[in-house]
Amino acid sequence: MKIEKYIPQLLRLDLFRDIKKEQMLDLFKYQKYSIKSYSKGQVINLNGDQCSTMDIILEGKASVQKIDSEGNAFKIAIFSSGNIFGVNLMFSSRNTYPMTVLAETDTTVLHIKKELVLELSKLDTHFINELLTVISDKTLVLTDKLDTISMKTVREMITDYLAHQAKLQKSRRVVLGMSKKELAENFGIQRTSLSRELNKMRKDNLIEFDSASITILDDFLI
């Protein structure tokens, strides 16, 4: 795939905002990048792989997951079109992926080599400022996720999720939009742990649920 197709899309990102189309085309003509397509469920980067590129999702979605020895997956973050990942590892002295990146849907990714990232940084001060922001934000996402795991019980995670979604959806009946397995992965817990707590909450007359939604029965939860 050729970069020309995606240049207008890239120029809409804050990272490339001050770079002109002609400059982008000139920098990318030296093939210091690749554009690859991944099928749903396909590994983009495997735990332990060396990170040598800054990756931008052009189409689709990908998730960063920690998979334990028993095969349980914990989703750290989900990236969609325009999101950037890998750059925080690329400049590290330990530049290997500590987690696995999977395609959540059919996904197209732009892999930009380190040399080209450095050339872009020299070309534009706005680019380097935005790049540092991206790196900092990735660190905060991980810290927030770890705080959630270490500080909250399963019931507290469910309650916080329901309260947030009830406000967004303006309804006591929260439509999940994902399977219980996926919800458990987002919480960083096993599917059985989520089911056990949901059943306890139902028994306590706090909620009612089916395969697609959870209905809040107790005012205390919202």
PDB file of C-alpha atoms in Angstrom:
ATOM      1  CA  MET A   1       0.000   0.000   0.000  1.00  0.00           C
ATOM      2  CA  LYS A   2       1.181   3.506  -0.787  1.00  0.00           C
ATOM      3  CA  ILE A   3       1.380   6.335   1.718  1.00  0.00           C
ATOM      4  CA  GLU A   4      -0.212   8.853  -0.698  1.00  0.00           C
ATOM      5  CA  LYS A   5      -3.669   7.445   0.063  1.00  0.00           C
ATOM      6  CA  TYR A   6      -3.291   8.225   3.776  1.00  0.00           C
ATOM      7  CA  ILE A   7      -1.447  11.574   3.717  1.00  0.00           C
ATOM      8  CA  PRO A   8      -4.678  13.678   4.050  1.00  0.00           C
ATOM      9  CA  GLN A   9      -5.711  11.537   7.034  1.00  0.00           C
ATOM     10  CA  LEU A  10      -2.290  11.894   8.700  1.00  0.00           C
ATOM     11  CA  LEU A  11      -2.234  15.664   8.205  1.00  0.00           C
ATOM     12  CA  ARG A  12      -5.434  15.907  10.265  1.00  0.00           C
ATOM     13  CA  LEU A  13      -3.619  14.475  13.298  1.00  0.00           C
ATOM     14  CA  ASP A  14      -2.184  16.962  15.828  1.00  0.00           C
ATOM     15  CA  LEU A  15       1.191  15.282  15.427  1.00  0.00           C
ATOM     16  CA  PHE A  16       1.552  16.378  11.794  1.00  0.00           C
ATOM     17  CA  ARG A  17      -0.498  19.572  11.967  1.00  0.00           C
ATOM     18  CA  ASP A  18       2.322  21.969  11.016  1.00  0.00           C
ATOM     19  CA  ILE A  19       3.908  19.785   8.353  1.00  0.00           C
ATOM     20  CA  LYS A  20       3.007  20.471   4.727  1.00  0.00           C
ATOM     21  CA  LYS A  21       1.812  17.775   2.339  1.00  0.00           C
ATOM     22  CA  GLU A  22       4.854  18.228   0.084  1.00  0.00           C
ATOM     23  CA  GLN A  23       7.212  17.801   3.050  1.00  0.00           C
ATOM     24  CA  MET A  24       5.399  14.634   4.139  1.00  0.00           C
ATOM     25  CA  LEU A  25       5.576  13.123   0.676  1.00  0.00           C
ATOM     26  CA  ASP A  26       9.265  14.009   0.401  1.00  0.00           C
ATOM     27  CA  LEU A  27      10.117  12.393   3.760  1.00  0.00           C
ATOM     28  CA  PHE A  28       8.090   9.260   3.157  1.00  0.00           C
ATOM     29  CA  LYS A  29       9.466   8.610  -0.336  1.00  0.00           C
ATOM     30  CA  TYR A  30      12.566   6.916   1.140  1.00  0.00           C
ATOM     31  CA  GLN A  31      10.493   3.917   2.340  1.00  0.00           C
ATOM     32  CA  LYS A  32      11.326   4.291   6.031  1.00  0.00           C
ATOM     33  CA  TYR A  33       7.889   2.951   6.802  1.00  0.00           C
ATOM     34  CA  SER A  34       5.485   0.126   5.993  1.00  0.00           C
ATOM     35  CA  ILE A  35       1.692  -0.137   5.837  1.00  0.00           C
ATOM     36  CA  LYS A  36       0.275  -3.494   6.865  1.00  0.00           C
ATOM     37  CA  SER A  37      -3.206  -4.970   7.139  1.00  0.00           C
ATOM     38  CA  TYR A  38      -4.179  -7.311   9.996  1.00  0.00           C
ATOM     39  CA  SER A  39      -7.243  -9.532  10.286  1.00  0.00           C
ATOM     40  CA  LYS A  40      -9.419  -9.488  13.415  1.00  0.00           C
ATOM     41  CA  GLY A  41      -7.626 -11.390  16.188  1.00  0.00           C
ATOM     42  CA  GLN A  42      -4.234 -11.289  14.447  1.00  0.00           C
ATOM     43  CA  VAL A  43      -1.159 -10.343  16.475  1.00  0.00           C
ATOM     44  CA  ILE A  44       0.332  -6.982  15.524  1.00  0.00           C
ATOM     45  CA  ASN A  45       3.116  -7.040  18.105  1.00  0.00           C
ATOM     46  CA  LEU A  46       3.892 -10.013  20.325  1.00  0.00           C
ATOM     47  CA  ASN A  47       5.078  -9.822  23.937  1.00  0.00           C
ATOM     48  CA  GLY A  48       8.887  -9.832  23.729  1.00  0.00           C
ATOM     49  CA  ASP A  49       9.130  -8.449  20.183  1.00  0.00           C
ATOM     50  CA  GLN A  50      11.575  -5.614  19.639  1.00  0.00           C
ATOM     51  CA  CYS A  51       9.898  -2.250  19.088  1.00  0.00           C
ATOM     52  CA  SER A  52      11.590  -0.375  16.242  1.00  0.00           C
ATOM     53  CA  THR A  53       8.652   1.630  14.873  1.00  0.00           C
ATOM     54  CA  MET A  54       6.061   4.208  15.873  1.00  0.00           C
ATOM     55  CA  ASP A  55       2.711   2.762  14.857  1.00  0.00           C
ATOM     56  CA  ILE A  56      -0.394   4.691  13.800  1.00  0.00           C
ATOM     57  CA  ILE A  57      -3.750   3.008  13.273  1.00  0.00           C
ATOM     58  CA  LEU A  58      -5.117   4.072   9.893  1.00  0.00           C
ATOM     59  CA  GLU A  59      -8.232   1.884   9.936  1.00  0.00           C
ATOM     60  CA  GLY A  60      -9.827  -0.390  12.535  1.00  0.00           C
ATOM     61  CA  LYS A  61      -9.074  -1.005  16.206  1.00  0.00           C
ATOM     62  CA  ALA A  62      -6.321  -2.697  18.217  1.00  0.00           C
ATOM     63  CA  SER A  63      -5.917  -3.575  21.876  1.00  0.00           C
ATOM     64  CA  VAL A  64      -2.904  -3.833  24.163  1.00  0.00           C
ATOM     65  CA  GLN A  65      -3.263  -6.969  26.261  1.00  0.00           C
ATOM     66  CA  LYS A  66      -1.406  -8.708  29.039  1.00  0.00           C
ATOM     67  CA  ILE A  67      -1.877 -12.462  28.705  1.00  0.00           C
ATOM     68  CA  ASP A  68      -0.971 -14.639  31.696  1.00  0.00           C
ATOM     69  CA  SER A  69       0.297 -18.231  31.728  1.00  0.00           C
ATOM     70  CA  GLU A  70      -3.267 -19.560  31.902  1.00  0.00           C
ATOM     71  CA  GLY A  71      -4.344 -17.638  28.822  1.00  0.00           C
ATOM     72  CA  ASN A  72      -6.356 -14.980  30.662  1.00  0.00           C
ATOM     73  CA  ALA A  73      -6.247 -11.628  28.854  1.00  0.00           C
ATOM     74  CA  PHE A  74      -6.231  -8.223  30.526  1.00  0.00           C
ATOM     75  CA  LYS A  75      -6.865  -5.312  28.172  1.00  0.00           C
ATOM     76  CA  ILE A  76      -4.711  -2.324  29.064  1.00  0.00           C
ATOM     77  CA  ALA A  77      -6.017  -0.051  26.310  1.00  0.00           C
ATOM     78  CA  ILE A  78      -7.924  -0.037  23.031  1.00  0.00           C
ATOM     79  CA  PHE A  79      -6.690   2.090  20.129  1.00  0.00           C
ATOM     80  CA  SER A  80      -8.739   3.257  17.151  1.00  0.00           C
ATOM     81  CA  SER A  81      -8.087   5.161  13.924  1.00  0.00           C
ATOM     82  CA  GLY A  82      -5.592   7.971  14.479  1.00  0.00           C
ATOM     83  CA  ASN A  83      -4.196   6.552  17.728  1.00  0.00           C
ATOM     84  CA  ILE A  84      -0.446   6.048  18.137  1.00  0.00           C
ATOM     85  CA  PHE A  85       1.410   3.320  19.997  1.00  0.00           C
ATOM     86  CA  GLY A  86       4.930   1.903  20.284  1.00  0.00           C
ATOM     87  CA  VAL A  87       6.728   5.232  20.338  1.00  0.00           C
ATOM     88  CA  ASN A  88       7.197   5.158  24.127  1.00  0.00           C
ATOM     89  CA  LEU A  89       9.045   1.833  23.757  1.00  0.00           C
ATOM     90  CA  MET A  90      10.992   2.687  20.615  1.00  0.00           C
ATOM     91  CA  PHE A  91      13.226   5.183  22.438  1.00  0.00           C
ATOM     92  CA  SER A  92      13.643   3.056  25.560  1.00  0.00           C
ATOM     93  CA  SER A  93      16.837   1.167  26.403  1.00  0.00           C
ATOM     94  CA  ARG A  94      14.529  -1.826  26.943  1.00  0.00           C
ATOM     95  CA  ASN A  95      12.668  -1.558  23.647  1.00  0.00           C
ATOM     96  CA  THR A  96      10.734  -4.821  23.722  1.00  0.00           C
ATOM     97  CA  TYR A  97       6.984  -5.137  24.003  1.00  0.00           C
ATOM     98  CA  PRO A  98       6.003  -6.123  27.572  1.00  0.00           C
ATOM     99  CA  MET A  99       2.492  -6.926  26.286  1.00  0.00           C
ATOM    100  CA  THR A 100       0.768  -8.135  23.129  1.00  0.00           C
ATOM    101  CA  VAL A 101      -1.003  -5.896  20.609  1.00  0.00           C
ATOM    102  CA  LEU A 102      -3.935  -7.571  18.848  1.00  0.00           C
ATOM    103  CA  ALA A 103      -6.242  -6.438  16.055  1.00  0.00           C
ATOM    104  CA  GLU A 104      -9.736  -6.028  17.532  1.00  0.00           C
ATOM    105  CA  THR A 105     -11.171  -5.671  14.025  1.00  0.00           C
ATOM    106  CA  ASP A 106      -9.677  -5.804  10.545  1.00  0.00           C
ATOM    107  CA  THR A 107      -6.997  -3.173  11.012  1.00  0.00           C
ATOM    108  CA  THR A 108      -4.500  -1.217   8.913  1.00  0.00           C
ATOM    109  CA  VAL A 109      -1.381   0.111  10.641  1.00  0.00           C
ATOM    110  CA  LEU A 110       1.316   2.532   9.518  1.00  0.00           C
ATOM    111  CA  HIS A 111       4.696   1.492  10.948  1.00  0.00           C
ATOM    112  CA  ILE A 112       7.142   4.424  10.911  1.00  0.00           C
ATOM    113  CA  LYS A 113      10.814   3.578  11.453  1.00  0.00           C
ATOM    114  CA  LYS A 114      12.839   5.325  14.148  1.00  0.00           C
ATOM    115  CA  GLU A 115      14.988   7.149  11.581  1.00  0.00           C
ATOM    116  CA  LEU A 116      11.959   8.802  10.026  1.00  0.00           C
ATOM    117  CA  VAL A 117      10.555   9.785  13.428  1.00  0.00           C
ATOM    118  CA  LEU A 118      13.869  11.514  14.190  1.00  0.00           C
ATOM    119  CA  GLU A 119      13.794  13.314  10.827  1.00  0.00           C
ATOM    120  CA  LEU A 120      10.268  14.544  11.509  1.00  0.00           C
ATOM    121  CA  SER A 121      11.378  15.745  14.953  1.00  0.00           C
ATOM    122  CA  LYS A 122      14.181  17.791  13.405  1.00  0.00           C
ATOM    123  CA  LEU A 123      11.834  19.243  10.810  1.00  0.00           C
ATOM    124  CA  ASP A 124       9.146  20.541  13.158  1.00  0.00           C
ATOM    125  CA  THR A 125       9.184  21.563  16.843  1.00  0.00           C
ATOM    126  CA  HIS A 126       5.405  21.073  17.067  1.00  0.00           C
ATOM    127  CA  PHE A 127       5.899  17.435  16.048  1.00  0.00           C
ATOM    128  CA  ILE A 128       8.345  16.758  18.889  1.00  0.00           C
ATOM    129  CA  ASN A 129       6.078  18.510  21.412  1.00  0.00           C
ATOM    130  CA  GLU A 130       3.115  16.374  20.371  1.00  0.00           C
ATOM    131  CA  LEU A 131       5.307  13.282  20.367  1.00  0.00           C
ATOM    132  CA  LEU A 132       6.332  13.897  23.990  1.00  0.00           C
ATOM    133  CA  THR A 133       2.663  14.406  24.874  1.00  0.00           C
ATOM    134  CA  VAL A 134       1.807  11.039  23.333  1.00  0.00           C
ATOM    135  CA  ILE A 135       4.597   9.324  25.299  1.00  0.00           C
ATOM    136  CA  SER A 136       3.479  10.964  28.554  1.00  0.00           C
ATOM    137  CA  ASP A 137      -0.174  10.083  27.976  1.00  0.00           C
ATOM    138  CA  LYS A 138       0.713   6.412  27.391  1.00  0.00           C
ATOM    139  CA  THR A 139       2.462   6.352  30.761  1.00  0.00           C
ATOM    140  CA  LEU A 140      -0.603   7.853  32.482  1.00  0.00           C
ATOM    141  CA  VAL A 141      -2.957   5.316  30.865  1.00  0.00           C
ATOM    142  CA  LEU A 142      -0.867   2.463  32.253  1.00  0.00           C
ATOM    143  CA  THR A 143      -0.621   4.074  35.693  1.00  0.00           C
ATOM    144  CA  ASP A 144      -4.384   4.667  35.870  1.00  0.00           C
ATOM    145  CA  LYS A 145      -5.066   1.076  34.828  1.00  0.00           C
ATOM    146  CA  LEU A 146      -2.707  -0.319  37.452  1.00  0.00           C
ATOM    147  CA  ASP A 147      -4.273   1.906  40.113  1.00  0.00           C
ATOM    148  CA  THR A 148      -7.701   0.569  39.181  1.00  0.00           C
ATOM    149  CA  ILE A 149      -6.536  -3.018  39.544  1.00  0.00           C
ATOM    150  CA  SER A 150      -4.674  -2.575  42.816  1.00  0.00           C
ATOM    151  CA  MET A 151      -7.095  -0.279  44.645  1.00  0.00           C
ATOM    152  CA  LYS A 152     -10.606  -1.445  43.737  1.00  0.00           C
ATOM    153  CA  THR A 153     -12.637  -4.544  44.449  1.00  0.00           C
ATOM    154  CA  VAL A 154     -14.579  -6.266  41.656  1.00  0.00           C
ATOM    155  CA  ARG A 155     -17.829  -4.773  42.981  1.00  0.00           C
ATOM    156  CA  GLU A 156     -16.330  -1.283  43.042  1.00  0.00           C
ATOM    157  CA  MET A 157     -15.177  -1.649  39.420  1.00  0.00           C
ATOM    158  CA  ILE A 158     -18.643  -2.802  38.359  1.00  0.00           C
ATOM    159  CA  THR A 159     -20.322  -0.002  40.314  1.00  0.00           C
ATOM    160  CA  ASP A 160     -18.067   2.699  38.857  1.00  0.00           C
ATOM    161  CA  TYR A 161     -18.617   1.366  35.352  1.00  0.00           C
ATOM    162  CA  LEU A 162     -22.400   1.257  35.761  1.00  0.00           C
ATOM    163  CA  ALA A 163     -22.568   4.749  37.270  1.00  0.00           C
ATOM    164  CA  HIS A 164     -20.510   6.187  34.408  1.00  0.00           C
ATOM    165  CA  GLN A 165     -22.472   4.372  31.696  1.00  0.00           C
ATOM    166  CA  ALA A 166     -25.848   5.255  33.264  1.00  0.00           C
ATOM    167  CA  LYS A 167     -24.933   8.948  32.986  1.00  0.00           C
ATOM    168  CA  LEU A 168     -23.705   8.571  29.408  1.00  0.00           C
ATOM    169  CA  GLN A 169     -26.723   6.543  28.296  1.00  0.00           C
ATOM    170  CA  LYS A 170     -29.163   8.499  30.504  1.00  0.00           C
ATOM    171  CA  SER A 171     -30.809   5.291  31.589  1.00  0.00           C
ATOM    172  CA  ARG A 172     -30.784   2.807  34.467  1.00  0.00           C
ATOM    173  CA  ARG A 173     -30.617   0.063  31.855  1.00  0.00           C
ATOM    174  CA  VAL A 174     -26.997   0.060  30.733  1.00  0.00           C
ATOM    175  CA  VAL A 175     -26.483  -1.503  27.316  1.00  0.00           C
ATOM    176  CA  LEU A 176     -23.073  -3.169  27.428  1.00  0.00           C
ATOM    177  CA  GLY A 177     -22.102  -3.191  23.753  1.00  0.00           C
ATOM    178  CA  MET A 178     -19.662  -5.999  24.539  1.00  0.00           C
ATOM    179  CA  SER A 179     -19.692  -9.532  25.911  1.00  0.00           C
ATOM    180  CA  LYS A 180     -19.231 -10.283  29.607  1.00  0.00           C
ATOM    181  CA  LYS A 181     -15.870 -11.805  28.682  1.00  0.00           C
ATOM    182  CA  GLU A 182     -14.751  -8.529  27.089  1.00  0.00           C
ATOM    183  CA  LEU A 183     -16.035  -6.551  30.071  1.00  0.00           C
ATOM    184  CA  ALA A 184     -14.024  -8.795  32.418  1.00  0.00           C
ATOM    185  CA  GLU A 185     -10.927  -8.265  30.268  1.00  0.00           C
ATOM    186  CA  ASN A 186     -11.378  -4.489  30.495  1.00  0.00           C
ATOM    187  CA  PHE A 187     -11.533  -4.793  34.287  1.00  0.00           C
ATOM    188  CA  GLY A 188      -8.454  -7.019  34.292  1.00  0.00           C
ATOM    189  CA  ILE A 189     -10.258  -9.917  35.960  1.00  0.00           C
ATOM    190  CA  GLN A 190     -11.392 -13.395  34.993  1.00  0.00           C
ATOM    191  CA  ARG A 191     -14.819 -13.985  33.442  1.00  0.00           C
ATOM    192  CA  THR A 192     -15.788 -16.206  36.376  1.00  0.00           C
ATOM    193  CA  SER A 193     -14.949 -13.465  38.900  1.00  0.00           C
ATOM    194  CA  LEU A 194     -17.202 -10.997  37.076  1.00  0.00           C
ATOM    195  CA  SER A 195     -20.069 -13.493  36.842  1.00  0.00           C
ATOM    196  CA  ARG A 196     -19.761 -14.368  40.516  1.00  0.00           C
ATOM    197  CA  GLU A 197     -19.957 -10.724  41.592  1.00  0.00           C
ATOM    198  CA  LEU A 198     -22.819  -9.909  39.232  1.00  0.00           C
ATOM    199  CA  ASN A 199     -24.805 -12.795  40.690  1.00  0.00           C
ATOM    200  CA  LYS A 200     -24.070 -11.567  44.217  1.00  0.00           C
ATOM    201  CA  MET A 201     -25.245  -8.077  43.286  1.00  0.00           C
ATOM    202  CA  ARG A 202     -28.412  -9.535  41.756  1.00  0.00           C
ATOM    203  CA  LYS A 203     -29.020 -11.527  44.952  1.00  0.00           C
ATOM    204  CA  ASP A 204     -28.593  -8.304  46.959  1.00  0.00           C
ATOM    205  CA  ASN A 205     -31.252  -6.662  44.733  1.00  0.00           C
ATOM    206  CA  LEU A 206     -28.772  -4.106  43.431  1.00  0.00           C
ATOM    207  CA  ILE A 207     -28.980  -5.028  39.765  1.00  0.00           C
ATOM    208  CA  GLU A 208     -30.709  -7.209  37.217  1.00  0.00           C
ATOM    209  CA  PHE A 209     -28.994  -8.328  34.035  1.00  0.00           C
ATOM    210  CA  ASP A 210     -29.193 -10.319  30.833  1.00  0.00           C
ATOM    211  CA  SER A 211     -26.701 -11.088  28.083  1.00  0.00           C
ATOM    212  CA  ALA A 212     -26.825  -7.574  26.600  1.00  0.00           C
ATOM    213  CA  SER A 213     -27.479  -5.192  29.500  1.00  0.00           C
ATOM    214  CA  ILE A 214     -27.364  -4.512  33.235  1.00  0.00           C
ATOM    215  CA  THR A 215     -30.242  -2.685  34.934  1.00  0.00           C
ATOM    216  CA  ILE A 216     -29.550  -0.682  38.096  1.00  0.00           C
ATOM    217  CA  LEU A 217     -32.159  -1.302  40.804  1.00  0.00           C
ATOM    218  CA  ASP A 218     -30.562   0.510  43.740  1.00  0.00           C
ATOM    219  CA  ASP A 219     -30.275   4.329  43.800  1.00  0.00           C
ATOM    220  CA  PHE A 220     -27.042   4.019  45.764  1.00  0.00           C
ATOM    221  CA  LEU A 221     -25.231   2.785  42.670  1.00  0.00           C
ATOM    222  CA  ILE A 222     -25.889   5.994  40.738  1.00  0.00           C
TER     223      ILE A 222
END
